[in-house]
Amino acid sequence: MARLLPPTLQILRRRCASRSHFSTAPSPVSPPSKAVLYDEHGAPDQVLRVADVPPVHLGDRDVCVRMLAAPINPSDINRIEGVYPVRPPLPGAVGGYEGVGQVHALGPAVTAPLSPGDWVIPSPPSFGTWQTYIVKHESVWHKVRSDVPMEYAATVTVNPLTALRMLQDFVKLNPGDAIVQNGATSIVGQSVIQLAKVHGIHTINIIRDRPGSEEAKDKLKQLGADEVFMESQLDMKNVKNLLGALPEPALGFNCVGGNAASLLLKFLRQGGTMVTYGGMSKRPVTVPTSYFIFKDISLRGFWLQRWMNSDKAEDCRTMIDYLLGLVHEGKLKYEMELIPFGKLSLALEKALGKDGSQPKQVMRF
Ligand SMILES: NC(=O)c1ccc[n+]([C@@H]2O[C@H](COP(=O)([O-])OP(=O)(O)OC[C@H]3O[C@@H](n4cnc5c(N)ncnc54)[C@H](OP(=O)(O)O)[C@@H]3O)[C@@H](O)[C@H]2O)c1
């Protein structure tokens, strides 16, 4: 209701609220919450439990958010397994790192332009998004547009922002240039294809051989991929003959490792750079000596969390708004499956790929 008030009344409402800071009125309290918790590291299906969390009092500048949706990303799984370098403390860690919610209540001295009903995301993202209500300081929350599907607001930070940064931070690309990537069916991969297209950059994409890979190939082409190859198609000496009129790429993105990284390297031009940002196959990157000597290739790495901690991260919220703008314009889309919170086990099973390849699982609270 409050979001329908004219701006002047909203300001008045906030001022009244902040005055109550000096009154003896009791501070607002969050509703009881349900959270996905773990007390020790291990396989998600072994260590996760859904538990009731009692209501908490809001501090003066806290905002209580009713979560709408949050994805299960590979890094969420790695945190639960205990193999991710930065993890929430145990016991009582809550899963999840990004997501979208709706402002439920404001502490009496909140000054951010937030009203009940607004959509907000934690930005930079922060631990513990897999719960129905979250109370955090107002500075944590970034108001986002609510005219896009909630699953996009829930997933915009970790993967699309990674794609955007990697396209901008390593090699200066001009319209007409090309990049190469493996793991192209991932959300990062799908985002790379579309963000590159917006800037006139061609993409050469490598996907793994699996049931449904022909269909996946067609979907990536519909998103704007110039070329999509299955790994088995690249078992040849001169893969560059497959490029036709496309220029040799100066930049490659690797989120798989093993053979898929070796195939990516075959495409890189003299002096090219491969950026590794994931290791889905759990196999190491192996580089032939000749690639260093005769091609002078560079190997780099990207980690969004490190980038978020740098001074460059100041513009993070502007980039989020830009990305959601592209979603709104229909220029950025990717496959997701919204799954009710009550079906957490099923969502985890799918996210872990136990039943083969699945779209990104997004829990709806
Ligand atoms: N460094 C960073 O800051 C950063 C940020 C964001 C994401 N990431 C990483 O980026 C990668 C993609 O994340 P995402 O959320 O976009 O992925 P996602 O949408 O969950 O998709 C998973 C991807 O991994 C592929 N895959 C799964 N198991 C595989 C295996 N055993 N061998 C080869 N490929 C496999 C899938 O291929 P199919 O379609 O064939 O199943 C799919 O392309 C992950 O490694 C993630 O940790 C890193």
Coordinates of C-alpha atoms and ligand atoms in Angstrom, one line a residue:
M1 CA 0.0 0.0 0.0
A2 CA 2.7 2.5 1.1
R3 CA 4.4 2.3 -2.3
L4 CA 1.2 3.8 -3.9
L5 CA 1.5 6.9 -1.7
P6 CA 2.6 10.1 -3.5
P7 CA 6.3 10.9 -2.9
T8 CA 5.6 13.8 -0.4
L9 CA 3.5 11.5 1.7
Q10 CA 6.1 8.8 1.6
I11 CA 8.7 11.3 2.9
L12 CA 6.3 12.3 5.6
R13 CA 5.7 8.7 6.5
R14 CA 9.5 8.2 6.8
R15 CA 10.0 11.3 8.9
C16 CA 7.2 10.2 11.3
A17 CA 8.8 6.8 11.4
S18 CA 12.2 8.3 12.2
R19 CA 10.6 10.5 14.9
S20 CA 9.3 7.3 16.5
H21 CA 13.0 6.5 17.0
F22 CA 12.9 9.0 19.9
S23 CA 9.7 7.7 21.3
T24 CA 9.2 4.8 23.6
A25 CA 7.3 2.8 20.9
P26 CA 8.6 -0.8 20.8
S27 CA 10.9 -1.5 17.7
P28 CA 9.2 -3.5 15.0
V29 CA 9.7 -7.2 15.0
S30 CA 10.1 -9.5 12.0
P31 CA 7.7 -12.4 11.5
P32 CA 9.0 -15.9 12.3
S33 CA 11.2 -17.2 9.4
K34 CA 12.0 -20.5 7.9
A35 CA 15.6 -21.0 6.9
V36 CA 17.8 -23.6 5.1
L37 CA 20.5 -24.2 7.7
Y38 CA 23.7 -26.3 8.0
D39 CA 25.9 -26.9 11.1
E40 CA 28.7 -28.7 9.4
H41 CA 30.1 -29.0 5.9
G42 CA 29.2 -31.9 3.7
A43 CA 27.0 -33.1 0.8
P44 CA 24.0 -30.8 0.7
D45 CA 21.5 -33.6 0.9
Q46 CA 23.2 -34.8 4.1
V47 CA 23.8 -31.6 6.0
L48 CA 21.0 -29.2 5.1
R49 CA 17.9 -28.8 7.2
V50 CA 14.9 -26.5 7.2
A51 CA 14.4 -24.9 10.6
D52 CA 12.2 -22.2 12.2
V53 CA 13.9 -19.0 13.1
P54 CA 12.3 -16.9 15.8
P55 CA 11.3 -13.3 15.2
V56 CA 14.0 -10.7 15.6
H57 CA 13.7 -7.0 16.6
L58 CA 14.7 -4.5 13.9
G59 CA 17.4 -2.1 14.8
D60 CA 16.8 1.6 14.1
R61 CA 18.2 1.3 10.5
D62 CA 17.4 -2.3 9.8
V63 CA 15.0 -3.4 7.0
C64 CA 13.0 -6.6 7.2
V65 CA 12.7 -8.2 3.8
R66 CA 10.3 -11.0 2.9
M67 CA 12.3 -13.1 0.4
L68 CA 10.6 -13.9 -2.9
A69 CA 13.1 -16.0 -4.7
A70 CA 16.8 -17.2 -4.5
P71 CA 18.8 -19.5 -6.8
I72 CA 21.0 -22.5 -6.1
N73 CA 24.3 -21.6 -7.7
P74 CA 27.3 -23.9 -8.0
S75 CA 29.1 -21.7 -5.4
D76 CA 26.3 -22.1 -2.9
I77 CA 26.8 -25.9 -3.2
N78 CA 30.6 -25.4 -2.8
R79 CA 30.1 -23.3 0.4
I80 CA 27.9 -26.0 1.9
E81 CA 30.5 -28.6 0.9
G82 CA 33.2 -26.5 2.6
V83 CA 35.4 -26.1 -0.5
Y84 CA 34.7 -22.4 -1.2
P85 CA 37.3 -20.1 0.1
V86 CA 34.9 -17.7 1.8
R87 CA 32.0 -19.3 3.8
P88 CA 29.6 -18.3 6.5
P89 CA 30.6 -19.4 10.0
L90 CA 29.3 -22.6 11.5
P91 CA 27.2 -23.8 13.1
G92 CA 23.9 -22.3 12.1
A93 CA 25.0 -21.1 8.6
V94 CA 22.1 -20.2 6.3
G95 CA 22.5 -21.2 2.6
G96 CA 22.3 -18.9 -0.4
Y97 CA 24.1 -15.8 -1.5
E98 CA 21.9 -13.8 -3.8
G99 CA 18.1 -13.4 -4.2
V100 CA 15.3 -11.0 -4.3
G101 CA 12.8 -10.0 -1.6
Q102 CA 10.1 -7.5 -0.9
V103 CA 10.5 -4.8 1.9
H104 CA 8.2 -5.9 4.7
A105 CA 9.1 -3.4 7.5
L106 CA 11.5 -0.6 8.2
G107 CA 13.4 0.3 11.3
P108 CA 12.4 3.7 12.8
A109 CA 15.4 5.6 11.5
V110 CA 15.8 4.1 8.0
T111 CA 16.8 6.9 5.6
A112 CA 17.2 4.9 2.4
P113 CA 14.3 5.5 -0.1
L114 CA 12.6 2.2 0.6
S115 CA 8.9 1.5 1.2
P116 CA 7.0 -1.7 2.1
G117 CA 6.4 -3.6 -1.1
D118 CA 9.6 -2.5 -2.9
W119 CA 11.7 -5.2 -4.4
V120 CA 15.3 -5.3 -3.1
I121 CA 18.4 -7.4 -3.5
P122 CA 21.4 -7.7 -1.2
S123 CA 24.0 -5.7 -3.1
P124 CA 26.8 -6.7 -2.9
P125 CA 25.3 -10.1 -2.3
S126 CA 25.6 -11.6 1.1
F127 CA 25.2 -14.9 2.9
G128 CA 21.9 -16.3 4.0
T129 CA 19.3 -15.7 1.3
W130 CA 17.7 -19.1 1.7
Q131 CA 15.2 -18.0 4.3
T132 CA 11.7 -16.5 4.2
Y133 CA 12.5 -13.3 6.2
I134 CA 15.8 -11.5 6.5
V135 CA 16.6 -8.5 8.7
K136 CA 19.7 -6.5 7.7
H137 CA 21.0 -3.0 7.8
E138 CA 19.5 -0.7 5.2
S139 CA 22.8 -0.3 3.4
V140 CA 22.7 -4.0 2.4
W141 CA 19.6 -3.5 0.3
H142 CA 19.4 -2.2 -3.3
K143 CA 16.0 -1.3 -4.6
V144 CA 15.4 -2.9 -8.1
R145 CA 12.7 -2.6 -10.6
S146 CA 9.8 -4.9 -10.1
D147 CA 8.6 -5.1 -13.7
V148 CA 10.8 -8.0 -14.6
P149 CA 10.2 -11.7 -13.6
M150 CA 11.3 -12.2 -10.0
E151 CA 13.7 -15.0 -11.0
Y152 CA 15.8 -12.5 -12.9
A153 CA 16.0 -10.1 -10.0
A154 CA 17.0 -13.1 -7.9
T155 CA 19.8 -14.2 -10.2
V156 CA 21.1 -11.0 -11.8
T157 CA 24.2 -10.5 -9.6
V158 CA 26.3 -13.6 -9.5
N159 CA 26.2 -14.8 -13.1
P160 CA 25.2 -11.9 -15.4
L161 CA 27.5 -9.5 -13.6
T162 CA 30.4 -12.0 -13.9
A163 CA 29.7 -12.1 -17.7
L164 CA 29.7 -8.3 -17.9
R165 CA 32.9 -7.9 -15.9
M166 CA 34.8 -10.6 -17.8
L167 CA 33.9 -9.0 -21.1
Q168 CA 35.2 -5.6 -19.9
D169 CA 38.1 -6.3 -17.6
F170 CA 40.7 -8.3 -19.5
V171 CA 41.1 -7.5 -23.2
K172 CA 39.8 -4.4 -25.0
L173 CA 37.2 -5.7 -27.4
N174 CA 35.8 -3.8 -30.3
P175 CA 32.7 -4.5 -32.4
G176 CA 33.5 -7.2 -34.8
D177 CA 35.9 -9.0 -32.5
A178 CA 35.2 -12.5 -31.2
I179 CA 35.5 -14.4 -27.9
V180 CA 35.5 -18.1 -27.2
Q181 CA 34.0 -19.8 -24.2
N182 CA 33.2 -23.3 -22.8
G183 CA 30.3 -24.1 -20.5
A184 CA 28.2 -21.9 -22.8
T185 CA 24.9 -23.4 -21.6
S186 CA 25.6 -22.0 -18.0
I187 CA 23.9 -18.8 -17.0
V188 CA 27.2 -17.0 -17.2
G189 CA 27.7 -18.5 -20.7
Q190 CA 24.2 -17.5 -21.9
S191 CA 24.8 -14.0 -20.5
V192 CA 28.1 -13.7 -22.3
I193 CA 26.5 -14.5 -25.6
Q194 CA 23.8 -11.9 -25.2
L195 CA 26.0 -9.1 -23.6
A196 CA 28.6 -9.7 -26.3
K197 CA 25.9 -9.4 -29.0
V198 CA 24.7 -6.0 -27.5
H199 CA 28.3 -4.7 -28.2
G200 CA 28.7 -6.3 -31.6
I201 CA 31.1 -9.0 -30.4
H202 CA 30.9 -12.5 -31.9
T203 CA 30.9 -15.6 -29.7
I204 CA 32.3 -19.1 -30.4
N205 CA 30.8 -21.5 -27.9
I206 CA 31.8 -25.0 -26.7
I207 CA 29.3 -27.3 -25.0
R208 CA 29.7 -30.8 -23.6
D209 CA 28.3 -33.8 -25.4
R210 CA 25.3 -35.0 -23.5
P211 CA 21.7 -36.1 -24.2
G212 CA 19.9 -32.9 -25.5
S213 CA 23.1 -31.1 -26.6
E214 CA 21.7 -30.6 -30.2
E215 CA 18.7 -28.9 -28.6
A216 CA 21.0 -26.8 -26.3
K217 CA 23.0 -25.8 -29.4
D218 CA 19.9 -24.5 -31.1
K219 CA 18.8 -22.6 -28.0
L220 CA 22.2 -20.8 -27.8
K221 CA 22.0 -19.9 -31.5
Q222 CA 18.6 -18.4 -30.8
L223 CA 20.2 -16.3 -28.1
G224 CA 22.7 -14.9 -30.7
A225 CA 25.6 -17.4 -30.5
D226 CA 27.6 -17.2 -33.8
E227 CA 29.0 -20.7 -33.5
V228 CA 28.3 -23.6 -31.1
F229 CA 30.5 -26.7 -31.1
M230 CA 30.2 -29.9 -29.1
E231 CA 33.5 -31.0 -27.6
S232 CA 33.5 -34.1 -29.8
Q233 CA 33.4 -31.9 -32.9
L234 CA 36.7 -30.2 -32.0
D235 CA 38.8 -33.3 -31.8
M236 CA 40.9 -32.2 -34.8
K237 CA 44.2 -30.3 -35.3
N238 CA 43.1 -27.1 -36.9
V239 CA 39.9 -26.0 -35.3
K240 CA 40.3 -22.5 -36.7
N241 CA 39.2 -23.9 -40.1
L242 CA 35.7 -24.1 -38.5
L243 CA 35.5 -20.3 -37.9
G244 CA 34.7 -19.2 -41.5
A245 CA 34.7 -15.4 -41.6
L246 CA 34.8 -15.0 -37.8
P247 CA 38.1 -13.5 -36.5
E248 CA 40.3 -15.5 -34.2
P249 CA 39.4 -14.7 -30.6
A250 CA 41.8 -12.8 -28.4
L251 CA 39.8 -13.7 -25.3
G252 CA 38.4 -17.0 -23.9
F253 CA 36.3 -17.8 -20.8
N254 CA 36.8 -21.2 -19.1
C255 CA 34.4 -22.5 -16.5
V256 CA 35.0 -26.2 -17.1
G257 CA 38.7 -27.1 -17.1
G258 CA 40.1 -30.4 -18.3
N259 CA 39.6 -31.1 -22.0
A260 CA 37.1 -28.3 -22.5
A261 CA 39.8 -25.8 -21.5
S262 CA 42.3 -27.4 -23.9
L263 CA 39.8 -27.1 -26.7
L264 CA 39.2 -23.4 -25.9
L265 CA 42.9 -22.7 -26.0
K266 CA 43.1 -24.1 -29.6
F267 CA 40.9 -21.2 -30.8
L268 CA 42.9 -18.4 -29.2
R269 CA 44.9 -16.2 -31.4
Q270 CA 48.6 -15.3 -30.9
G271 CA 48.9 -13.4 -27.6
G272 CA 45.3 -14.4 -26.6
T273 CA 44.1 -14.6 -23.0
M274 CA 42.1 -17.4 -21.3
V275 CA 40.2 -16.3 -18.1
T276 CA 39.3 -19.2 -15.8
Y277 CA 36.3 -18.5 -13.6
G278 CA 35.0 -22.0 -12.8
G279 CA 35.9 -25.7 -12.7
M280 CA 32.7 -27.6 -13.4
S281 CA 34.5 -30.8 -14.6
K282 CA 36.7 -30.7 -11.4
R283 CA 39.7 -31.4 -13.8
P284 CA 42.8 -29.2 -13.9
V285 CA 43.7 -26.9 -16.8
T286 CA 46.6 -28.4 -18.8
V287 CA 48.4 -26.2 -21.3
P288 CA 50.8 -27.5 -23.9
T289 CA 54.3 -25.8 -23.5
S290 CA 54.1 -24.8 -27.2
Y291 CA 51.1 -22.5 -26.5
F292 CA 53.3 -20.4 -24.2
I293 CA 56.4 -20.4 -26.5
F294 CA 54.8 -20.0 -29.9
K295 CA 51.5 -18.4 -29.1
D296 CA 52.5 -16.4 -26.0
I297 CA 49.1 -17.0 -24.4
S298 CA 48.2 -15.6 -21.0
L299 CA 46.2 -17.4 -18.3
R300 CA 44.1 -15.2 -15.9
G301 CA 41.4 -15.8 -13.4
F302 CA 38.3 -14.0 -12.3
W303 CA 36.4 -14.1 -9.0
L304 CA 33.4 -11.9 -8.6
Q305 CA 33.8 -11.8 -4.8
R306 CA 37.3 -10.4 -5.1
W307 CA 36.1 -7.9 -7.6
M308 CA 33.2 -6.9 -5.2
N309 CA 35.8 -6.2 -2.5
S310 CA 37.8 -3.9 -4.8
D311 CA 37.2 -0.2 -5.3
K312 CA 35.9 -1.0 -8.8
A313 CA 32.8 -2.5 -7.2
E314 CA 31.4 1.0 -6.5
D315 CA 29.4 0.8 -9.7
C316 CA 27.9 -2.6 -8.9
R317 CA 24.4 -1.3 -8.3
T318 CA 24.5 0.7 -11.6
M319 CA 25.5 -2.4 -13.4
I320 CA 22.7 -4.4 -11.8
D321 CA 20.2 -1.8 -13.0
Y322 CA 21.7 -1.9 -16.5
L323 CA 21.4 -5.7 -16.6
L324 CA 17.8 -5.7 -15.3
G325 CA 17.1 -3.0 -18.0
L326 CA 18.3 -5.4 -20.6
V327 CA 16.1 -8.1 -19.1
H328 CA 13.2 -5.7 -19.3
E329 CA 14.0 -5.0 -23.0
G330 CA 14.1 -8.7 -23.8
K331 CA 17.9 -8.5 -24.6
L332 CA 19.0 -10.7 -21.7
K333 CA 17.3 -14.0 -20.9
Y334 CA 18.3 -17.4 -19.7
E335 CA 16.8 -20.7 -18.7
M336 CA 15.6 -21.1 -15.1
E337 CA 13.1 -23.2 -13.3
L338 CA 11.1 -21.7 -10.4
I339 CA 10.5 -24.3 -7.8
P340 CA 8.5 -23.9 -4.5
F341 CA 10.6 -23.7 -1.3
G342 CA 8.7 -26.7 0.0
K343 CA 10.4 -28.8 -2.7
L344 CA 13.9 -27.9 -1.6
S345 CA 15.2 -31.5 -1.9
L346 CA 14.0 -31.8 -5.5
A347 CA 15.5 -28.4 -6.3
L348 CA 18.9 -29.5 -4.8
E349 CA 18.8 -32.8 -6.7
K350 CA 18.3 -31.0 -9.9
A351 CA 20.9 -28.4 -9.1
L352 CA 23.4 -31.1 -8.4
G353 CA 22.7 -32.6 -11.8
K354 CA 21.8 -36.0 -10.4
D355 CA 19.2 -36.5 -13.1
G356 CA 21.3 -35.0 -15.9
S357 CA 21.5 -31.5 -17.1
Q358 CA 18.8 -29.2 -15.6
P359 CA 18.0 -25.5 -15.9
K360 CA 19.1 -23.2 -13.1
Q361 CA 17.0 -23.9 -10.0
V362 CA 15.4 -20.9 -8.4
M363 CA 13.5 -21.4 -5.1
R364 CA 10.3 -19.4 -4.7
F365 CA 9.5 -18.7 -1.1
Ligands
LIG1 N1 34.5 -16.8 -10.5 C1 33.4 -16.3 -10.3 O1 33.3 -15.2 -9.7 C2 32.1 -16.9 -10.7 C3 30.9 -16.2 -10.8 C4 29.8 -16.9 -11.2 C5 29.8 -18.2 -11.6 N2 31.0 -18.8 -11.5 C6 31.2 -20.2 -12.0 O2 30.7 -20.3 -13.3 C7 30.3 -21.6 -13.6 C8 28.9 -21.5 -14.2 O3 28.0 -21.1 -13.2 P1 26.4 -20.9 -13.5 O4 25.7 -20.6 -12.3 O5 26.3 -20.0 -14.7 O6 26.1 -22.4 -14.0 P2 24.7 -23.1 -14.2 O7 23.8 -22.1 -14.9 O8 24.3 -23.7 -12.9 O9 25.1 -24.2 -15.3 C9 26.0 -25.2 -14.9 C10 26.9 -25.4 -16.1 O10 28.0 -26.3 -15.9 C11 28.0 -27.3 -16.9 N3 28.4 -28.5 -16.2 C12 27.9 -29.1 -15.1 N4 28.6 -30.2 -14.8 C13 29.6 -30.3 -15.7 C14 30.7 -31.2 -15.8 N5 30.8 -32.3 -15.0 N6 31.5 -31.0 -16.9 C15 31.3 -30.0 -17.7 N7 30.4 -29.1 -17.6 C16 29.5 -29.2 -16.6 C17 26.6 -27.4 -17.4 O11 26.6 -27.9 -18.6 P3 25.3 -28.7 -19.2 O12 24.3 -27.6 -19.7 O13 25.8 -29.5 -20.3 O14 24.7 -29.4 -18.1 C18 26.2 -25.9 -17.4 O15 26.8 -25.2 -18.5 C19 30.4 -22.4 -12.3 O16 31.6 -23.0 -12.2 C20 30.4 -21.2 -11.2 O17 31.0 -21.6 -10.0 C21 32.1 -18.2 -11.1

